[in-house]
Short mmCIF file of C-alpha atoms in Angstrom, two decimals:
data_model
loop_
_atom_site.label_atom_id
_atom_site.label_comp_id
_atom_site.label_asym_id
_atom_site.label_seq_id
_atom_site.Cartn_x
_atom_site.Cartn_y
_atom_site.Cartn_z
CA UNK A 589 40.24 -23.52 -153.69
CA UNK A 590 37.74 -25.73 -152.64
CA UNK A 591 38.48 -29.25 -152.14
CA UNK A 592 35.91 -31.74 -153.82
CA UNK A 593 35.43 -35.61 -153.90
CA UNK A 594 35.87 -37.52 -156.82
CA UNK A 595 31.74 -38.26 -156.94
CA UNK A 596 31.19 -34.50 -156.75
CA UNK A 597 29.64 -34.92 -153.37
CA UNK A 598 31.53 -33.19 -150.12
CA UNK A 599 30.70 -34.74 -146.83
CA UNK A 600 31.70 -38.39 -145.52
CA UNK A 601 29.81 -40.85 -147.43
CA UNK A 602 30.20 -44.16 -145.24
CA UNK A 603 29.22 -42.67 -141.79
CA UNK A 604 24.92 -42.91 -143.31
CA UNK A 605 25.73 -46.66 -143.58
CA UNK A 606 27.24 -47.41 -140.77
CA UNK A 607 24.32 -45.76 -138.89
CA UNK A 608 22.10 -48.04 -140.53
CA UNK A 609 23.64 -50.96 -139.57
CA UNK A 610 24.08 -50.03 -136.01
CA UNK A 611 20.30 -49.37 -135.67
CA UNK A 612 19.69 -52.66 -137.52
CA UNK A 613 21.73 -54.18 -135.25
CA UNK A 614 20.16 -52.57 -132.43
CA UNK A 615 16.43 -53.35 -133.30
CA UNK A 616 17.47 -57.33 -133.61
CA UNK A 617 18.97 -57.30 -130.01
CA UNK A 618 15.23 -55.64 -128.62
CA UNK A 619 13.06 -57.93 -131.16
CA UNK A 620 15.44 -60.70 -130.56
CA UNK A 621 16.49 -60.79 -126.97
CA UNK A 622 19.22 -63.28 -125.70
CA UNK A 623 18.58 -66.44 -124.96
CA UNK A 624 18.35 -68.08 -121.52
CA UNK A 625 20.59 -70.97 -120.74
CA UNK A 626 18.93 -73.82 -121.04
CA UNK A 627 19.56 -77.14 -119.70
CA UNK A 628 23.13 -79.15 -121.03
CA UNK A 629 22.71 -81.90 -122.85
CA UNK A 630 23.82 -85.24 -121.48
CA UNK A 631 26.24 -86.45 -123.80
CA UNK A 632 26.31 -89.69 -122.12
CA UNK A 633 22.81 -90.00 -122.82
CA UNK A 634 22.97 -89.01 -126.96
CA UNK A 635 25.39 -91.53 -127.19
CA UNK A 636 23.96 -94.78 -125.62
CA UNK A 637 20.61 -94.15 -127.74
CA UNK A 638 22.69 -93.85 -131.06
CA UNK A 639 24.35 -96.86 -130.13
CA UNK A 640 21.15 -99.07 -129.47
CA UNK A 641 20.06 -97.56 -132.82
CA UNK A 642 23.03 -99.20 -134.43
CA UNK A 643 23.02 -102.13 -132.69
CA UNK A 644 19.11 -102.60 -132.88
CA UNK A 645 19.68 -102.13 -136.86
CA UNK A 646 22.98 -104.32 -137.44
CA UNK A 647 21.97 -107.09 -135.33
CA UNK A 648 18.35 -109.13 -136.58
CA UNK A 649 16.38 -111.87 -135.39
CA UNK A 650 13.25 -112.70 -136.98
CA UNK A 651 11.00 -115.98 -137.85
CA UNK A 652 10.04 -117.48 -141.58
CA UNK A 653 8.03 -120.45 -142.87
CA UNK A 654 10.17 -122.83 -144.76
CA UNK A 655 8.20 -125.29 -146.55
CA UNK A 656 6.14 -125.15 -143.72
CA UNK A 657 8.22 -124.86 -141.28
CA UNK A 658 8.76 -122.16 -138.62
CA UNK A 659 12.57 -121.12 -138.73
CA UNK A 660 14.39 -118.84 -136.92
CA UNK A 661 17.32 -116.56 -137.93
CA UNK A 662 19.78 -114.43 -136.98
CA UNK A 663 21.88 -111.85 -138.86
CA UNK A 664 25.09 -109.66 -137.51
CA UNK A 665 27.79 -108.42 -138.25
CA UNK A 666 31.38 -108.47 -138.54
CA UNK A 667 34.05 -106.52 -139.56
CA UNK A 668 36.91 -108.27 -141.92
CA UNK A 669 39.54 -106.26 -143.32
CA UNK A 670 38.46 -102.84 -141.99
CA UNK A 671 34.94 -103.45 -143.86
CA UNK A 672 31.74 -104.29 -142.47
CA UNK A 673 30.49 -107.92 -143.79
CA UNK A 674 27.10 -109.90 -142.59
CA UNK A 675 26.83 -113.42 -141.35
CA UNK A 676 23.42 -115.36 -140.97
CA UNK A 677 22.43 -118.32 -139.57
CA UNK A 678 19.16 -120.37 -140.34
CA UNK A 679 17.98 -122.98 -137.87
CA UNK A 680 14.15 -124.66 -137.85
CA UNK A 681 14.31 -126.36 -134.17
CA UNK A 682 10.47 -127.79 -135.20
CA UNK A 683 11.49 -129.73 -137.58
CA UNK A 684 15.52 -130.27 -138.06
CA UNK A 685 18.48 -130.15 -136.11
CA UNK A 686 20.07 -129.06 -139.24
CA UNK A 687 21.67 -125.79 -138.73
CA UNK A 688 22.40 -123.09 -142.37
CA UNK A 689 25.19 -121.14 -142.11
CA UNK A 690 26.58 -118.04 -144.55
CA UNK A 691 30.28 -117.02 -144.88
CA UNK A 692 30.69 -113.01 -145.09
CA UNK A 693 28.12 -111.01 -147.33
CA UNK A 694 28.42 -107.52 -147.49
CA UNK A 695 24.31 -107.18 -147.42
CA UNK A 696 22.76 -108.41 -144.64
CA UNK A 697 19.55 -110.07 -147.20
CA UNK A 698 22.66 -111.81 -149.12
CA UNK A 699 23.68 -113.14 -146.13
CA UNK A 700 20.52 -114.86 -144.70
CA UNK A 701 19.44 -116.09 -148.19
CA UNK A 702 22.81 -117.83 -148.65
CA UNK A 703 22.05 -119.16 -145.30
CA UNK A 704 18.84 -120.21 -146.05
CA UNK A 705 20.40 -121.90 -148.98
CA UNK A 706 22.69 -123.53 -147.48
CA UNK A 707 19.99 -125.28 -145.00
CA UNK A 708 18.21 -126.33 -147.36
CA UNK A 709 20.99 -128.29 -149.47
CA UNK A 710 21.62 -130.17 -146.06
CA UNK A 711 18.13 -130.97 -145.65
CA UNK A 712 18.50 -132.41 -149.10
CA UNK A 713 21.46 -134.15 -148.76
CA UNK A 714 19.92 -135.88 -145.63
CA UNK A 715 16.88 -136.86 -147.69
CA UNK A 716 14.40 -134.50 -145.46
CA UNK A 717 13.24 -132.75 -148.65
CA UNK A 718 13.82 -132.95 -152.45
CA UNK A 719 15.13 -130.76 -154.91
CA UNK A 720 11.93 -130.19 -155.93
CA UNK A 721 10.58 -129.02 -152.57
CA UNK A 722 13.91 -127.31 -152.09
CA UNK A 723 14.44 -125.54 -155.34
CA UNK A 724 12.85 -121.77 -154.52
CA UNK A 725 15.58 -121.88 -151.84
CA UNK A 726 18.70 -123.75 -154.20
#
């Protein structure tokens, strides 16, 4: 009695696709040869231009006009309370010793135009401007 397998087929049916894949396999290693080593990457390197990224992007210094004026500022940050908050500072050496200051902002723009704000009601206050002038900024 002859033995038969259950697709009607005799032979070994997975040995045609395991061939297969061994000459696929084969044919990537010729068309695809190993790679030479190539030089390591300095880690050190990767690292201290990340961190000027960061830096270079957190930190910000930059000049405005304020009702004429040329002002400097300064933005950077801080972190309170395991979150990362912005502080600016607003000073036009030109024209005032007056000196705006913001608290903690969580967006750096929030920060510098509550600074900016806040220099302006001192210049008020000391009579250097009115509300008028001021009132964009107020």
């Amino acid at each position: 009695m002859a033995s038969a397998s259950p697709s009607g087929k005799s032979g070994v049916s997975g040995t045609p696709h395991l061939l297969q894949l061994v000459f696929v396999g084969v044919v990537l290693l010729l068309v695809f040869p190993t790679p030479t080593p190539a030089t390591p990457i300095d880690l050190t390197s990767v690292i201290s231009l990340l961190a000027d990224n960061v830096i270079d992007r957190l930190f910000s210094e930059g000049q405005m006009t304020l009702l004429g004026h040329r002002c400097t500022y300064k933005k950077q940050p801080r972190i309170y309370s395991w979150q990362l908050q912005y502080q600016a500072e607003v000073f036009c050496p030109g024209w005032t010793s007056l000196n705006g200051k913001s608290g903690r902002y969580l967006s750096s723009n929030t920060a510098l135009r509550e600074a900016t704000k806040n220099l302006m009601k001192q210049a008020v206050d000391k009579g250097l401007v009115t509300k008028e002038e001021a009132g964009e900024w107020l």
